Each structure stands twice: as C-alpha cells, then as structure tokens.
Short mmCIF file of C-alpha atoms in Angstrom, two decimals:
data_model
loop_
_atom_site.label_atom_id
_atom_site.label_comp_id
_atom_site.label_asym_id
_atom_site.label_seq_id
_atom_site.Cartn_x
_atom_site.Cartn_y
_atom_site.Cartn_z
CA UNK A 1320 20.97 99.41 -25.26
CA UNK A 1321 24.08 99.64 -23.00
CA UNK A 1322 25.65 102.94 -23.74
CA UNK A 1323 29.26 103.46 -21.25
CA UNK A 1324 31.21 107.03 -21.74
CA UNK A 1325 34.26 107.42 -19.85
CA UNK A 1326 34.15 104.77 -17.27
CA UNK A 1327 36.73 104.75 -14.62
CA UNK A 1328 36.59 102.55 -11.63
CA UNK A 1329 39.43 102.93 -8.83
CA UNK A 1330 39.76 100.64 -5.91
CA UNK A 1331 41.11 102.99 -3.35
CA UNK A 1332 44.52 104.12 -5.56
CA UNK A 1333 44.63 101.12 -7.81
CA UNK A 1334 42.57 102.43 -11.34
CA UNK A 1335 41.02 99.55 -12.26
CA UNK A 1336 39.49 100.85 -15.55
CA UNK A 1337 40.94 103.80 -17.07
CA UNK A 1338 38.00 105.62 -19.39
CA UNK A 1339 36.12 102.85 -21.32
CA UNK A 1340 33.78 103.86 -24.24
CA UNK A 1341 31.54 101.98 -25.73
CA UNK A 1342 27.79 101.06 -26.92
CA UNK A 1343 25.88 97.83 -27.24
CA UNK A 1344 23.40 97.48 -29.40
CA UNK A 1345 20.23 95.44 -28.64
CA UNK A 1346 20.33 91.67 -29.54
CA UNK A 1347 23.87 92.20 -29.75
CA UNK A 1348 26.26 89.38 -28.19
CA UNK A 1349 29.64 90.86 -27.09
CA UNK A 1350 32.46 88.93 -25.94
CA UNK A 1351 35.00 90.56 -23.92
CA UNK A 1352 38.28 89.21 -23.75
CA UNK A 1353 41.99 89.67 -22.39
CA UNK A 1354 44.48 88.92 -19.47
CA UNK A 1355 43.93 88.12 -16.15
CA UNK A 1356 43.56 91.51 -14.22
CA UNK A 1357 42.96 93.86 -17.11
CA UNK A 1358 39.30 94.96 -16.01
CA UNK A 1359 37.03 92.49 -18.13
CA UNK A 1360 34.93 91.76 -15.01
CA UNK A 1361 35.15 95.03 -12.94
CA UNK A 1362 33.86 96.55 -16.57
CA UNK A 1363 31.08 94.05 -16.64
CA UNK A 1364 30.13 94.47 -12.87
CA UNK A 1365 30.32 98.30 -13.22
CA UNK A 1366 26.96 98.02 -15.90
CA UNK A 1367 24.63 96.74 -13.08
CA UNK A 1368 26.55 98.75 -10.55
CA UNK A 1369 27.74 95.48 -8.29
CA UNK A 1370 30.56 97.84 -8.24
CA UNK A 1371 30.10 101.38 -7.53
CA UNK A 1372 31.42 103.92 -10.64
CA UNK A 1373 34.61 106.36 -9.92
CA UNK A 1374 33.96 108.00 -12.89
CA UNK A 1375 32.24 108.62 -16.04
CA UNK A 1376 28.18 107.14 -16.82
CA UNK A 1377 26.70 103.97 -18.11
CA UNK A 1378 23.10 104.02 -19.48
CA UNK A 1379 20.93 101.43 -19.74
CA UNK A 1380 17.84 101.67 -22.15
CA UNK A 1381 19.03 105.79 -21.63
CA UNK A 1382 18.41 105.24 -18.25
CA UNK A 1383 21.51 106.49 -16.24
CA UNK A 1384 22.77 103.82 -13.85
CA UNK A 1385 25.23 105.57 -11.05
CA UNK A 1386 22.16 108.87 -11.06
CA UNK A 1387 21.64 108.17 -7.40
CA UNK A 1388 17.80 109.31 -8.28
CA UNK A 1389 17.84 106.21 -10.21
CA UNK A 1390 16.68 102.90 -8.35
CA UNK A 1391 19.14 100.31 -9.34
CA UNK A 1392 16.71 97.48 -8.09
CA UNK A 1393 14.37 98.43 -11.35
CA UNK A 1394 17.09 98.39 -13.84
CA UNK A 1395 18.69 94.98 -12.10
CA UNK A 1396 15.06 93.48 -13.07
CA UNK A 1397 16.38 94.17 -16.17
CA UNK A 1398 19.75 92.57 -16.15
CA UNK A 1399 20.36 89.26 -15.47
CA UNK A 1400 23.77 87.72 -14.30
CA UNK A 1401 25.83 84.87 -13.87
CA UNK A 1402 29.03 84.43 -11.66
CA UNK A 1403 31.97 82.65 -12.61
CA UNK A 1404 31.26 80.66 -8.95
CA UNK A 1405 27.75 80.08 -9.65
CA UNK A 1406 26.56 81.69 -6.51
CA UNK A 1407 23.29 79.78 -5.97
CA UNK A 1408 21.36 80.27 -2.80
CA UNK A 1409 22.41 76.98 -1.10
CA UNK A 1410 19.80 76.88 1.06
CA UNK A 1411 17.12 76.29 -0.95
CA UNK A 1412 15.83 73.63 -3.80
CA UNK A 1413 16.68 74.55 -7.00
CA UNK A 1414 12.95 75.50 -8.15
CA UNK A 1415 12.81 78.11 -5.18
CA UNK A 1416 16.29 79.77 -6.53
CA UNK A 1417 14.66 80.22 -9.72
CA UNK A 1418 11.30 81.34 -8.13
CA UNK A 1419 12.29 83.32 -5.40
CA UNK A 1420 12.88 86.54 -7.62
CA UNK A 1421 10.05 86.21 -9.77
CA UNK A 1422 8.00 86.17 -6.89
CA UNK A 1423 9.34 88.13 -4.32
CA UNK A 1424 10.53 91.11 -6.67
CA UNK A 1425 8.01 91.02 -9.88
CA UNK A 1426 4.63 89.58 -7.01
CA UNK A 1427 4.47 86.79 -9.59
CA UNK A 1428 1.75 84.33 -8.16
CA UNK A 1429 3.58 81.21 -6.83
CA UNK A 1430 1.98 78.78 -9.49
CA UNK A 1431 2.82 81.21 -12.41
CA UNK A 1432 6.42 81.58 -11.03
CA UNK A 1433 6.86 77.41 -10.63
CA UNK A 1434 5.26 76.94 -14.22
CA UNK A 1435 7.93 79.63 -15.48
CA UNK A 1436 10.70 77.49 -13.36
CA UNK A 1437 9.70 74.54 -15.13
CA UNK A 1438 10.16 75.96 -18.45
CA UNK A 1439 13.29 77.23 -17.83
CA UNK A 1440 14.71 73.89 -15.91
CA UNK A 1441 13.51 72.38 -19.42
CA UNK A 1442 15.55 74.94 -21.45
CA UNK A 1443 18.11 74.13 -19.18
CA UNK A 1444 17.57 70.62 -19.68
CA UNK A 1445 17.53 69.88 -16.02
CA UNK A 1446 13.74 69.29 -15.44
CA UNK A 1447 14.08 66.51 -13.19
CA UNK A 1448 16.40 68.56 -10.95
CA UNK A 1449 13.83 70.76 -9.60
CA UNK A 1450 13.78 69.52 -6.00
CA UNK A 1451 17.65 68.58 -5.94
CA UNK A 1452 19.51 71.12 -3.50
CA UNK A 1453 22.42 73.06 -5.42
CA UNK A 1454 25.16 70.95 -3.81
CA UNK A 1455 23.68 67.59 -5.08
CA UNK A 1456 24.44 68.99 -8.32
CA UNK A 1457 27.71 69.02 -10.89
CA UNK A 1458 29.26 72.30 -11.71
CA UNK A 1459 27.79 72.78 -14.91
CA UNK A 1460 24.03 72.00 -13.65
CA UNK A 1461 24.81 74.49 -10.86
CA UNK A 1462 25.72 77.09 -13.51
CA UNK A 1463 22.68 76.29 -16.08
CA UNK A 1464 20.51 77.23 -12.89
CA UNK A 1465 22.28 80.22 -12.53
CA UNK A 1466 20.88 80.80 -15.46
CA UNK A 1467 17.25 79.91 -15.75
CA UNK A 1468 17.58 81.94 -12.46
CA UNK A 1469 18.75 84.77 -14.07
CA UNK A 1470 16.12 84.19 -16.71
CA UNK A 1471 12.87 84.18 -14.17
CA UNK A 1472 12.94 87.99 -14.14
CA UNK A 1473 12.84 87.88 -18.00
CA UNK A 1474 15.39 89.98 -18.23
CA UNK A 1475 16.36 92.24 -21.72
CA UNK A 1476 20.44 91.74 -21.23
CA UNK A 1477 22.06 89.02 -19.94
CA UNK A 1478 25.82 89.45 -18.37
CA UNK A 1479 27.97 86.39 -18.17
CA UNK A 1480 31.23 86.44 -15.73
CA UNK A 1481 33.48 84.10 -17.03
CA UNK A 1482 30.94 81.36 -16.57
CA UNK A 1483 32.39 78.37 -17.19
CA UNK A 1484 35.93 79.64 -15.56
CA UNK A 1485 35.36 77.62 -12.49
CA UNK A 1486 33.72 74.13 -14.32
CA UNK A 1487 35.56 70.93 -15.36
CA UNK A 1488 36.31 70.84 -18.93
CA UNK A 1489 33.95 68.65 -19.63
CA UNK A 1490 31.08 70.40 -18.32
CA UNK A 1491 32.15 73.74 -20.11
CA UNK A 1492 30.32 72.63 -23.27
CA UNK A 1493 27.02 71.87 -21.49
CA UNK A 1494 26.76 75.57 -20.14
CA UNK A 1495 27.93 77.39 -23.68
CA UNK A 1496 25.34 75.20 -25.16
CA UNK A 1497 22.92 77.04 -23.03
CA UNK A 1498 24.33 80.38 -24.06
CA UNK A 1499 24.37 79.70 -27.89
CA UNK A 1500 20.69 78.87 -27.42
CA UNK A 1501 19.58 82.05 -25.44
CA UNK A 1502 21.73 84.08 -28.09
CA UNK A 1503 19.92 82.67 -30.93
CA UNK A 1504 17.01 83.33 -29.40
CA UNK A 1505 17.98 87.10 -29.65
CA UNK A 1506 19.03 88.02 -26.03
CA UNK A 1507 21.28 90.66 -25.25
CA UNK A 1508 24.26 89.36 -23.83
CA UNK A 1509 27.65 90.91 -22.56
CA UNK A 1510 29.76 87.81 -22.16
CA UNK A 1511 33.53 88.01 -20.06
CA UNK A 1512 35.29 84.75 -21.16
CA UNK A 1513 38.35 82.76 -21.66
CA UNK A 1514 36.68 80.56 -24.34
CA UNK A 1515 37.99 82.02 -27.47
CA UNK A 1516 36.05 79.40 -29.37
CA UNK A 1517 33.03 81.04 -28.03
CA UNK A 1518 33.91 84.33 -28.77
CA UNK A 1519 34.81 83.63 -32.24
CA UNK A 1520 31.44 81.33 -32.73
CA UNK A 1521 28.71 83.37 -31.20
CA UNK A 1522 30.32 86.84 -30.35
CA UNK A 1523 29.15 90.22 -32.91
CA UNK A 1524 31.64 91.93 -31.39
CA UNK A 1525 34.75 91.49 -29.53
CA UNK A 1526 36.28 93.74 -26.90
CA UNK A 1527 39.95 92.64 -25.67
CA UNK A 1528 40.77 94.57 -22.56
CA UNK A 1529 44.05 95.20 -21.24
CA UNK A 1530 45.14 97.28 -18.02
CA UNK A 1531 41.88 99.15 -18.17
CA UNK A 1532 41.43 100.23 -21.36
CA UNK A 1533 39.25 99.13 -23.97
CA UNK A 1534 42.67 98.16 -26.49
CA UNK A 1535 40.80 96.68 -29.47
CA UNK A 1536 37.19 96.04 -31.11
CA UNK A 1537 35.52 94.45 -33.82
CA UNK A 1538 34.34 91.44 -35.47
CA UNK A 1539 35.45 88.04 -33.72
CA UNK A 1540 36.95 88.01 -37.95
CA UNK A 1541 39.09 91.26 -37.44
CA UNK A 1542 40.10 90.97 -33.91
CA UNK A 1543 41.25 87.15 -33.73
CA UNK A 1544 42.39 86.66 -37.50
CA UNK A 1545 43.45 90.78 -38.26
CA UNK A 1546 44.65 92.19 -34.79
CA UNK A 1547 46.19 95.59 -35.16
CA UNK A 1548 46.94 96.13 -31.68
CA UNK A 1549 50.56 94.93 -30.43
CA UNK A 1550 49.18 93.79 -27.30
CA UNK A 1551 46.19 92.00 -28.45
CA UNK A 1552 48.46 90.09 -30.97
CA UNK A 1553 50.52 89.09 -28.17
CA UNK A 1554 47.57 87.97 -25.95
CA UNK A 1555 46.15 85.82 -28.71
CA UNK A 1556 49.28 83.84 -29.26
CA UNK A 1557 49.47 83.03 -25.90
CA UNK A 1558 45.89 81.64 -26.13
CA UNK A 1559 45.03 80.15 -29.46
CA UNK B 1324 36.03 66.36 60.55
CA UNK B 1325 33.03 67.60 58.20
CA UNK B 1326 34.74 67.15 55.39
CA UNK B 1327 32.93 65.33 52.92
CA UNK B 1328 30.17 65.13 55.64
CA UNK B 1329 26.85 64.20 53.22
CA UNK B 1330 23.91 62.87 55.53
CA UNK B 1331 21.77 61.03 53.42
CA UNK B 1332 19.27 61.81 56.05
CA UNK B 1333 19.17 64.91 54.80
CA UNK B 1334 17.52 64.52 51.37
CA UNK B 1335 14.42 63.74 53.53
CA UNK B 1336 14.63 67.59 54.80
CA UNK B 1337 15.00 68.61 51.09
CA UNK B 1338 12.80 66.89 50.01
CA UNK B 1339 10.32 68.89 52.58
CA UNK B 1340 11.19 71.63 50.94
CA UNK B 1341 10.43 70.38 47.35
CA UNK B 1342 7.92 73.62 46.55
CA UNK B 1343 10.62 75.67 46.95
CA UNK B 1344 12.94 74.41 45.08
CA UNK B 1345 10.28 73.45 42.12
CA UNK B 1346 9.42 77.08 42.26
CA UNK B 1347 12.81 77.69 41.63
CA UNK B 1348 12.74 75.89 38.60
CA UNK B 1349 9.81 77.67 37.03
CA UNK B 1350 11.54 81.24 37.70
CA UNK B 1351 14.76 79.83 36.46
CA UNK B 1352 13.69 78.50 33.61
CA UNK B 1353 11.07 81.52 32.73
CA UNK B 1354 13.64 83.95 33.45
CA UNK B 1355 15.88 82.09 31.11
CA UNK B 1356 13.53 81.94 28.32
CA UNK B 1357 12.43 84.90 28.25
CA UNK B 1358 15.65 87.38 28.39
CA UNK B 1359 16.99 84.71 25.78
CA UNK B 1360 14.13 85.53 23.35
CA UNK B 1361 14.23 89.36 24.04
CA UNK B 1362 17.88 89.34 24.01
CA UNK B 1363 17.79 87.26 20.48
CA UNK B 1364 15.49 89.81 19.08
CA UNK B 1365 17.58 92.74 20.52
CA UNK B 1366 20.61 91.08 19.06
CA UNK B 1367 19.94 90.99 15.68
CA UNK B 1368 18.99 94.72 15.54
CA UNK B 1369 22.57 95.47 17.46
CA UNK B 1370 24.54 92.60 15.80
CA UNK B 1371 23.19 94.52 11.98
CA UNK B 1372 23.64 97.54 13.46
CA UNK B 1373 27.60 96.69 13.61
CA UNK B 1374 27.08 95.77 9.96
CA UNK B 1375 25.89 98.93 9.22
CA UNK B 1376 27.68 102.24 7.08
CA UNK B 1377 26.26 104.51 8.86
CA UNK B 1378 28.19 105.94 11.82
CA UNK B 1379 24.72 107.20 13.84
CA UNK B 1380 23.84 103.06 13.41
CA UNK B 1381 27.12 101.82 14.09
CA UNK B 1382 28.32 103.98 17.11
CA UNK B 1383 25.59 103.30 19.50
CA UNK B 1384 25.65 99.60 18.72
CA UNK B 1385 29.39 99.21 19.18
CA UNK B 1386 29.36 100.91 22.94
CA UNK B 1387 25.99 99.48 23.73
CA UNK B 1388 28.12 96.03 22.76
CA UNK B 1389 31.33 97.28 24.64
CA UNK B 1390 29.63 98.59 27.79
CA UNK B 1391 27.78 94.91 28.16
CA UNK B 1392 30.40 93.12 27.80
CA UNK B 1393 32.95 94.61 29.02
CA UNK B 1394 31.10 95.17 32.24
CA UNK B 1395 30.41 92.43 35.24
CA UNK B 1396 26.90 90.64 34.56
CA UNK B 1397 26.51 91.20 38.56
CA UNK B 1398 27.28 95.36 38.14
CA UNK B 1399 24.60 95.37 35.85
CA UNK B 1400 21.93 93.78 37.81
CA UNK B 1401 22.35 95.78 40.69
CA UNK B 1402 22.83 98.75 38.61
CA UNK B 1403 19.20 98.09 36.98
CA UNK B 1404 17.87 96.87 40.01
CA UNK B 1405 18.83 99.17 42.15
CA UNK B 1406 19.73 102.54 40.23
CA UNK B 1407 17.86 102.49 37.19
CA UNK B 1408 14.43 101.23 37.64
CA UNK B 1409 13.87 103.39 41.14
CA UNK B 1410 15.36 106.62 38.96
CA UNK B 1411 12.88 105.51 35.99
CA UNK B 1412 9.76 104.55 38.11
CA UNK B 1413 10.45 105.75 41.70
CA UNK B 1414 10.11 102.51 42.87
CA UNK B 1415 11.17 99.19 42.62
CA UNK B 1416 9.07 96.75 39.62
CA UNK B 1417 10.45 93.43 41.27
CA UNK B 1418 13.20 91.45 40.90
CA UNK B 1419 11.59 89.44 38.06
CA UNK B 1420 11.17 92.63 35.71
CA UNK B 1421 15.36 93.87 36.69
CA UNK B 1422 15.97 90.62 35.76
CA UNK B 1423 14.85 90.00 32.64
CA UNK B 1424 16.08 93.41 31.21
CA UNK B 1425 19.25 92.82 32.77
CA UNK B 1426 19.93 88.91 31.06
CA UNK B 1427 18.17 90.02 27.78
CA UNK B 1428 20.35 93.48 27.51
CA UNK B 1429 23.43 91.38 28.45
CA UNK B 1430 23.06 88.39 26.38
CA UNK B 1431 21.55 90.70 23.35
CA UNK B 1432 25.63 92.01 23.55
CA UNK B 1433 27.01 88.47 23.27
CA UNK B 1434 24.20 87.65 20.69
CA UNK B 1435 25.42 90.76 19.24
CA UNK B 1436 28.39 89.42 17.76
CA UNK B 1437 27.48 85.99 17.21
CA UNK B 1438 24.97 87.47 14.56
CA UNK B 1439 27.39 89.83 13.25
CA UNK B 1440 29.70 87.13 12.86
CA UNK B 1441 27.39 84.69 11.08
CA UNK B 1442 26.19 86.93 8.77
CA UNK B 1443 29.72 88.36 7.69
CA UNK B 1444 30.76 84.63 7.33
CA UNK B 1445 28.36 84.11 4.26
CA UNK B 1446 30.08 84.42 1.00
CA UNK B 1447 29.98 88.26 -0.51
CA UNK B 1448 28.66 86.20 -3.69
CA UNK B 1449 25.39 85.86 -2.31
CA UNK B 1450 24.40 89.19 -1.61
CA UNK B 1451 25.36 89.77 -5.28
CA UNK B 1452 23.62 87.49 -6.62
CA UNK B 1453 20.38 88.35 -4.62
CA UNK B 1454 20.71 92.45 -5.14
CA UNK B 1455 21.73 91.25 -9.34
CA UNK B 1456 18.39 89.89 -9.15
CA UNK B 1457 16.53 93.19 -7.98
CA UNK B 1458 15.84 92.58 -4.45
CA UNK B 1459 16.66 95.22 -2.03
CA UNK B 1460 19.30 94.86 0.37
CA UNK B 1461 16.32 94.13 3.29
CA UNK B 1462 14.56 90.92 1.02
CA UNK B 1463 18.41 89.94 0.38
CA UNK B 1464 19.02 89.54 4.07
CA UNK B 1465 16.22 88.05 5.39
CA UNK B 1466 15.60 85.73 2.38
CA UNK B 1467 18.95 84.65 1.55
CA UNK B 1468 21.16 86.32 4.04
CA UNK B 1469 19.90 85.74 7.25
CA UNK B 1470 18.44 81.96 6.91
CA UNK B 1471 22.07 80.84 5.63
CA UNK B 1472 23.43 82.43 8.21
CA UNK B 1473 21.59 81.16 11.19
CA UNK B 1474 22.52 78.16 10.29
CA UNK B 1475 26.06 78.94 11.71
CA UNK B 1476 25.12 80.93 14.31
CA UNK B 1477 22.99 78.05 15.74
CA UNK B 1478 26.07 76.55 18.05
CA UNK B 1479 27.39 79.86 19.42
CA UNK B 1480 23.72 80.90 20.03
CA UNK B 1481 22.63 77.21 22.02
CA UNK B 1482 25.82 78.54 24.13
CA UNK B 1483 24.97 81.50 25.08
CA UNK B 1484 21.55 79.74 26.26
CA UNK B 1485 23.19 77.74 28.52
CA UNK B 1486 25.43 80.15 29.84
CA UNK B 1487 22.82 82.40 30.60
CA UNK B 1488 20.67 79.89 32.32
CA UNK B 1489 23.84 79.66 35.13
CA UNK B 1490 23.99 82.90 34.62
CA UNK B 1491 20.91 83.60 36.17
CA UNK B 1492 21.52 82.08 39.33
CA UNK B 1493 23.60 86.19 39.69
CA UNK B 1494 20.03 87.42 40.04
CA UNK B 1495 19.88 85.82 44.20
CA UNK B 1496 21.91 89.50 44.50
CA UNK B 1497 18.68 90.97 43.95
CA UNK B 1498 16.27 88.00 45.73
CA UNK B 1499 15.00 86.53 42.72
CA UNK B 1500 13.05 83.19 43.68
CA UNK B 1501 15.43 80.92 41.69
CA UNK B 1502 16.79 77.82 42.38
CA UNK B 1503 19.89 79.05 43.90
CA UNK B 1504 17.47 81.08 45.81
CA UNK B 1505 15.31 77.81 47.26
CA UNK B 1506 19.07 75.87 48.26
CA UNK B 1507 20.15 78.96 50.03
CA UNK B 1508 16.86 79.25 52.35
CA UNK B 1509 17.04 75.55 52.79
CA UNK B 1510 20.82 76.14 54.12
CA UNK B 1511 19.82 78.65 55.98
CA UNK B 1512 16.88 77.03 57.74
CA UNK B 1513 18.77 73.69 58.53
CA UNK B 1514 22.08 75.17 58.61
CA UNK B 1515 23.31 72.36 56.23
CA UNK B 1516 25.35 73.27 52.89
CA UNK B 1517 26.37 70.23 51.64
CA UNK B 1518 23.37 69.05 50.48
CA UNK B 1519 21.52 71.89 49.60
CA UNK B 1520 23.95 73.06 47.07
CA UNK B 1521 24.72 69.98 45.82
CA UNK B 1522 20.93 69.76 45.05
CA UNK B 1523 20.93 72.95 43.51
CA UNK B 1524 23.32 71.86 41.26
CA UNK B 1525 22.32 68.85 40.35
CA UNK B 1526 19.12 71.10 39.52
CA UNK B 1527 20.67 73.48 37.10
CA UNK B 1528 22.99 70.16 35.71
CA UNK B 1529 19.80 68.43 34.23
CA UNK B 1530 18.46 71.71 33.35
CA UNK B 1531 21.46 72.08 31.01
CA UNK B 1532 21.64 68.82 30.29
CA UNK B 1533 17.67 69.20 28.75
CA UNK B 1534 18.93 72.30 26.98
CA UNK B 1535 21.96 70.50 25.46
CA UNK B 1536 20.01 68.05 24.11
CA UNK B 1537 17.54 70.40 22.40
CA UNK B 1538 20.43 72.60 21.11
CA UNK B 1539 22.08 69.44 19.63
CA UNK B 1540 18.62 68.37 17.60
CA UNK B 1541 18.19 72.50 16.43
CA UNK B 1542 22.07 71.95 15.32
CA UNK B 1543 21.27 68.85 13.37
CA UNK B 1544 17.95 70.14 12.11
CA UNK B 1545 19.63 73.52 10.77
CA UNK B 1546 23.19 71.88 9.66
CA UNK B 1547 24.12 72.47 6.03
CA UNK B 1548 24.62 68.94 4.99
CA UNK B 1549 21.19 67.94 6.09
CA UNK B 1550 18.52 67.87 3.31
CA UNK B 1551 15.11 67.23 4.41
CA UNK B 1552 12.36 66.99 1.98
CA UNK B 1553 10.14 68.41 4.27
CA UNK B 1554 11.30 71.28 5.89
CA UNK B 1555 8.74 73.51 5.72
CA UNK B 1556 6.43 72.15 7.98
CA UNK B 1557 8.84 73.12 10.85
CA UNK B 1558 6.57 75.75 12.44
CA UNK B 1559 9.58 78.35 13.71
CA UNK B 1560 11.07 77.43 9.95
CA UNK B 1561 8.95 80.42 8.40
CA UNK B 1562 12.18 82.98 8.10
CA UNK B 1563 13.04 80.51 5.33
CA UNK B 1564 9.71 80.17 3.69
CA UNK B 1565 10.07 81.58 0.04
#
C-alpha cells in the first residue's frame, strides 16, 4: 500500500534520511521507533510529501508521490494525519474542523458532512464537544479531534506523529485508546511513537530508526524481546 | 501680544462658515474610506505577493512596497496629481480621483506588510494540517490561513486607518475640499488662525476619536480569546464562513 525505495531527504547539507526501503502492506499497523533526531518523523512526513523528497520514490496505492504530474491534493484525500501538537484550526468549533474538509475538498453536502462529524465525535467519545472551540478543550480531546478530523475524508492510511508526545500522562491513554480502536477496525496506520507499550501491543511491524537509516525490522516479538542490532539493543535499554 | 489671542467672538464667524467645513467632513471622511478599502484590497494581493516563491511575484511587490514607503506621502500626490494623470489622460481627473489612488497605493504599501506579517505569524502547523487534509494551498489560506490571521492584523490595520485619515489632510497640496481645506479659506477670509485651525482640529480629533472607538469594538469582536456563539451572523464575517 505504501511502497518507499531509496528515500533520502537532506535539509540543505544535513541528510536527514539516508536511503530508506521499505513496504507496507494494507491493514498493516507499523510502529516506528528510535532516538530523538534519527528521522522517524521526517520519514513519516516524506509519505504525504509535507516534506519535499531529495531522493529516491514513495508510492502510494502505485501511485508515485514526488511525480510532479501527480496531484498530491488527491492522494492527501487519501492519507490522514495527526501532529504531535494537535494542530487544530483554532478558529473554528470543533464540528467545523471536522467538517470543513469533507465539505470543502470531497463537496460533501453540509448535513451529510455534520451527520459524519457526529459519528466520529461519538467514536471519539466527545459528542457533546461539538460546539466547544479547540482551546476549551484538554490535550487529549484536542488530539481525538485531530483525529475524527483526519477521519472525515475517510481516508485508507492513517499517519500518526508522535501523537501523544505533547499530552499529560494521563491523557496519553485516552488518545491510544482511540488508535487501538481504528486499528482493529482494520485501518492502515504508520504510527511514529515513544510509547513502546503501544508498539509492542498493537504494532505488526516495528521499524527502529537511527541517524537515517532504517537499522532494524520485524515483529514488535523480534525487535523488542530478540534485537540483533547493537544500536537498537542500546536504545531499548534506555527505554524499557 | 497675540499670543494665545482666542476671540470667542470668533466661533460666531465659524460657525458662518459651517457648510464648508461640513463639506469638509464628507470629502475627508469619503476620501478616507475609500483609499482604505482599495488600499486593503490592494494590500493583500502585494502583502501575498511578498509571500510568494516566485521571483516575477515577489520582485514587483517588494519595490512597489519600497518605492511607497520609502517615498514622501506628499511626493506622491503631486507626482499623481500632477505628472501622472495629465501624462495618462492629458488632463487633469480632479483632485478627488489623484487622491484616492494616491492614499489607497500608499496605504496598500503599509497594509502590505501588516498582512505579510500576520499571515507569517500563524503557526507553520496549520498550513500542514490544512494541505494534509487535501485542500490546495488557495482553500488553506483563505479558510484557515487568512481568517486566523486577520485576527492579528486587526490593530496594525485600525492604525493605519487613522493615520491615513490625518494623512489626508496632505491632499490641500492639490485643493482637495477637505477639512483642512474649509479652516484654511476661513483663515484666509477673516485673516484669523487661531481659531480656524483649532477647529479643524478639533474636527479631525473626534473624527479619530469615532474611528478609535470602532477599531477597539472590531479588536474585541475579532480577539482570539473571545468565543461568541453566534458569530456568523456578523455580515462582513463571511471570509470565515465554512
């Protein structure tokens, strides 16, 4: 479903990622893991092209994403996201940042858009925010709109950002709740996190990244409890 | 001595010449609200030009900025006036028509930046989010982009208003009507300056003061930490509407 072959991203003279290989497969959930700076998000951001590719091709659904004959607004209606900082239109309640896409992007009818909202807001288990403005909300209600907003345009992948990076522990469970729900229900879902209990719970696979290379994959089994890498060995005892 | 020589006799005389001066007003104010809405509009094509990548955009709206600036408000007028309209038309248009496309093009330069500004002062998140949804970098900006950041460009903006409202008063150079206009003809005719000027500025002070007071309820209706339940009615509130 996601298909990357030799991805490099540079930021001027500072390579970011250094040739990354690797294929999801649909209804796959794929944690991605490792130390600060090692290219975890830049890696996730370079699928939906929020950052622009140095080098090397991604495919989505064998549709190339940096072709510049491709229009990346078609295969974003594909691919949902959520930020580690929530990024929710302040401006606006929280049933127009879940309808706003939906309507303005897919000409959903206003009524079907708000009827999908309220679905979602239920999933979410927020129903009775949906006329609360994002900054009357906690951390953790701001990020499950993120992702019923994400979810409006019915997308077939789902990338998280470290999404529960920036929440008070004890709104982290709230949000992964959330996640292990939309994964059971078979989405797609590329997910960059520190929560190892997560990873090991819900992940297929598990990538650990480290200075821009892809350093070790498998099973959350082989890579937390069987690490052959040096480095991922390391990282883990740091963090478990 | 005439200093401080104010003959309350006088406002008798002034008040004789009331039509003038409430003439004045009307081309004051018109001229005012008019070159601020054509130099808003103007603005926020120049002020996104400067956002933009490409150089053909970007050039032209970083000297048009530079040259308005960085050039006297008064040059300008009688540069329009004078120069540019006769070499354009052969003839004068009036001093109403140099005026307004002198105040608009200058305060479209100050606007200019203020919208440039605003809009770069809106966290890079949001535009990410938006264009991660599918919407084009045009529906990001005026759905998400824009109406977040007119919000902060709201008290820099009610500024320039004011400023160009005094700023109009420049336009006697090229014998606009105004109110400056009326207290100078009064001066003349009675050969009196105290009180004539001191009426046109009491004039342009209330003026201002009715502006202020209209900026400060647009500030308070626009400011982040106010939540209304119904702000959509607000008629001019459509750039928000989803």
């Amino acid at each position: 479903m996601i298909k990357v072959q030799g991805l490099v991203k540079s930021f001027g003279k500072l390579e970011v990622l250094k040739g990354i290989d690797y294929e999801v497969k649909e209804k796959e959930i794929i944690c991605v893991i490792g130390p600060s700076g090692s290219g975890k998000s830049t890696f996730l951001r370079c699928i939906n092209l929020l950052e622009e590719i140095t080098a090397g091709e991604v495919f989505i659904d064998g549709v190339k994403v940096n072709d510049p004959k491709t229009d990346i607004n078609e295969i974003r209606k594909e691919v949902g996201m959520v930020f580690q900082q929530f990024n929710l239109f302040p401006h606006m309640r929280v049933i127009d940042n879940i309808t706003i896409a939906p309507k303005k992007i897919r000409k959903m009818a206003a009524a079907d858009a708000e009827n999908l909202a309220h679905q979602l807001l239920e999933k979410v288990g927020l129903a009775d925010k949906a006329n609360a403005y994002p900054e009357q909300l906690s951390g953790g209600q701001m990020q499950r709109v993120a992702i019923a907003r994400a979810l409006a345009m019915q997308p077939k992948i789902m990338l998280f950002d470290e999404p529960t990076s920036a929440l008070d522990p004890e709104m982290v469970n709230e949000v992964l709740d959330v996640m292990k729900q939309l994964a059971h229900e078979g989405m797609t879902m590329v997910v960059v996190t520190h929560e190892m209990g997560f990873a090991k719970e819900m992940g297929d696979r598990v990538l650990f990244m480290d200075g821009g290379y892809l350093v070790e994959e498998g099973t959350p089994d082989q890579v937390f409890n069987a690490p052959k890498n040096e480095r991922t060995k390391a990282f883990l005892s740091k963090v478990l | 001595m005439d200093f401080l020589d104010i003959r309350w006799d006088m406002w008798g005389i002034i008040w004789n010449y009331r039509e003038l001066f409430i003439r004045g007003i009307g081309i004051t104010v018109s001229l005012t609200l008019i070159s601020y809405l054509l130099g808003l509009i103007l603005g926020l094509f120049v002020g996104m030009g400067k956002l933009s990548k490409r150089k053909w955009i970007y050039y032209p709206c970083k000297y048009y900025v530079d040259f308005f600036r960085g050039t006297p408000l008064l040059v300008q007028i009688l540069l329009i006036h004078t120069a540019l309209i006769p070499g354009i038309f052969g003839h004068s248009l009036g001093y109403f028509t140099s005026g307004v496309i002198a105040l608009s093009l200058n305060s479209a330069a100050y606007n200019a930046e203020i919208i440039r500004a605003g809009i770069q002062s809106i966290e890079k998140g949001q535009m990410e989010a938006a264009r991660s949804l599918g919407m084009t970098t045009v529906i990001a900006m005026k759905n998400i982009i824009l109406p977040q950041a007119f919000r902060r460009m709201v008290p820099p903006l009610g500024n320039e208003l004011i400023a160009l409202l005094k700023d109009s008063s420049l336009l006697m150079v090229i014998a606009a009507n105004d109110i400056l206009f009326a207290g100078k003809v009064v001066a003349g005719a009675t050969l009196r300056f105290w009180e004539p000027y001191i009426m046109v500025a009491i004039l342009y002070l209330c003026l201002t003061f009715i502006l202020g007071k209209v900026i400060s309820y647009v500030e308070r209706r626009f400011s982040n930490s106010y939540i209304p339940m119904q702000r959509r009615s607000l008629l001019f509130f459509s750039l928000r509407r989803s």
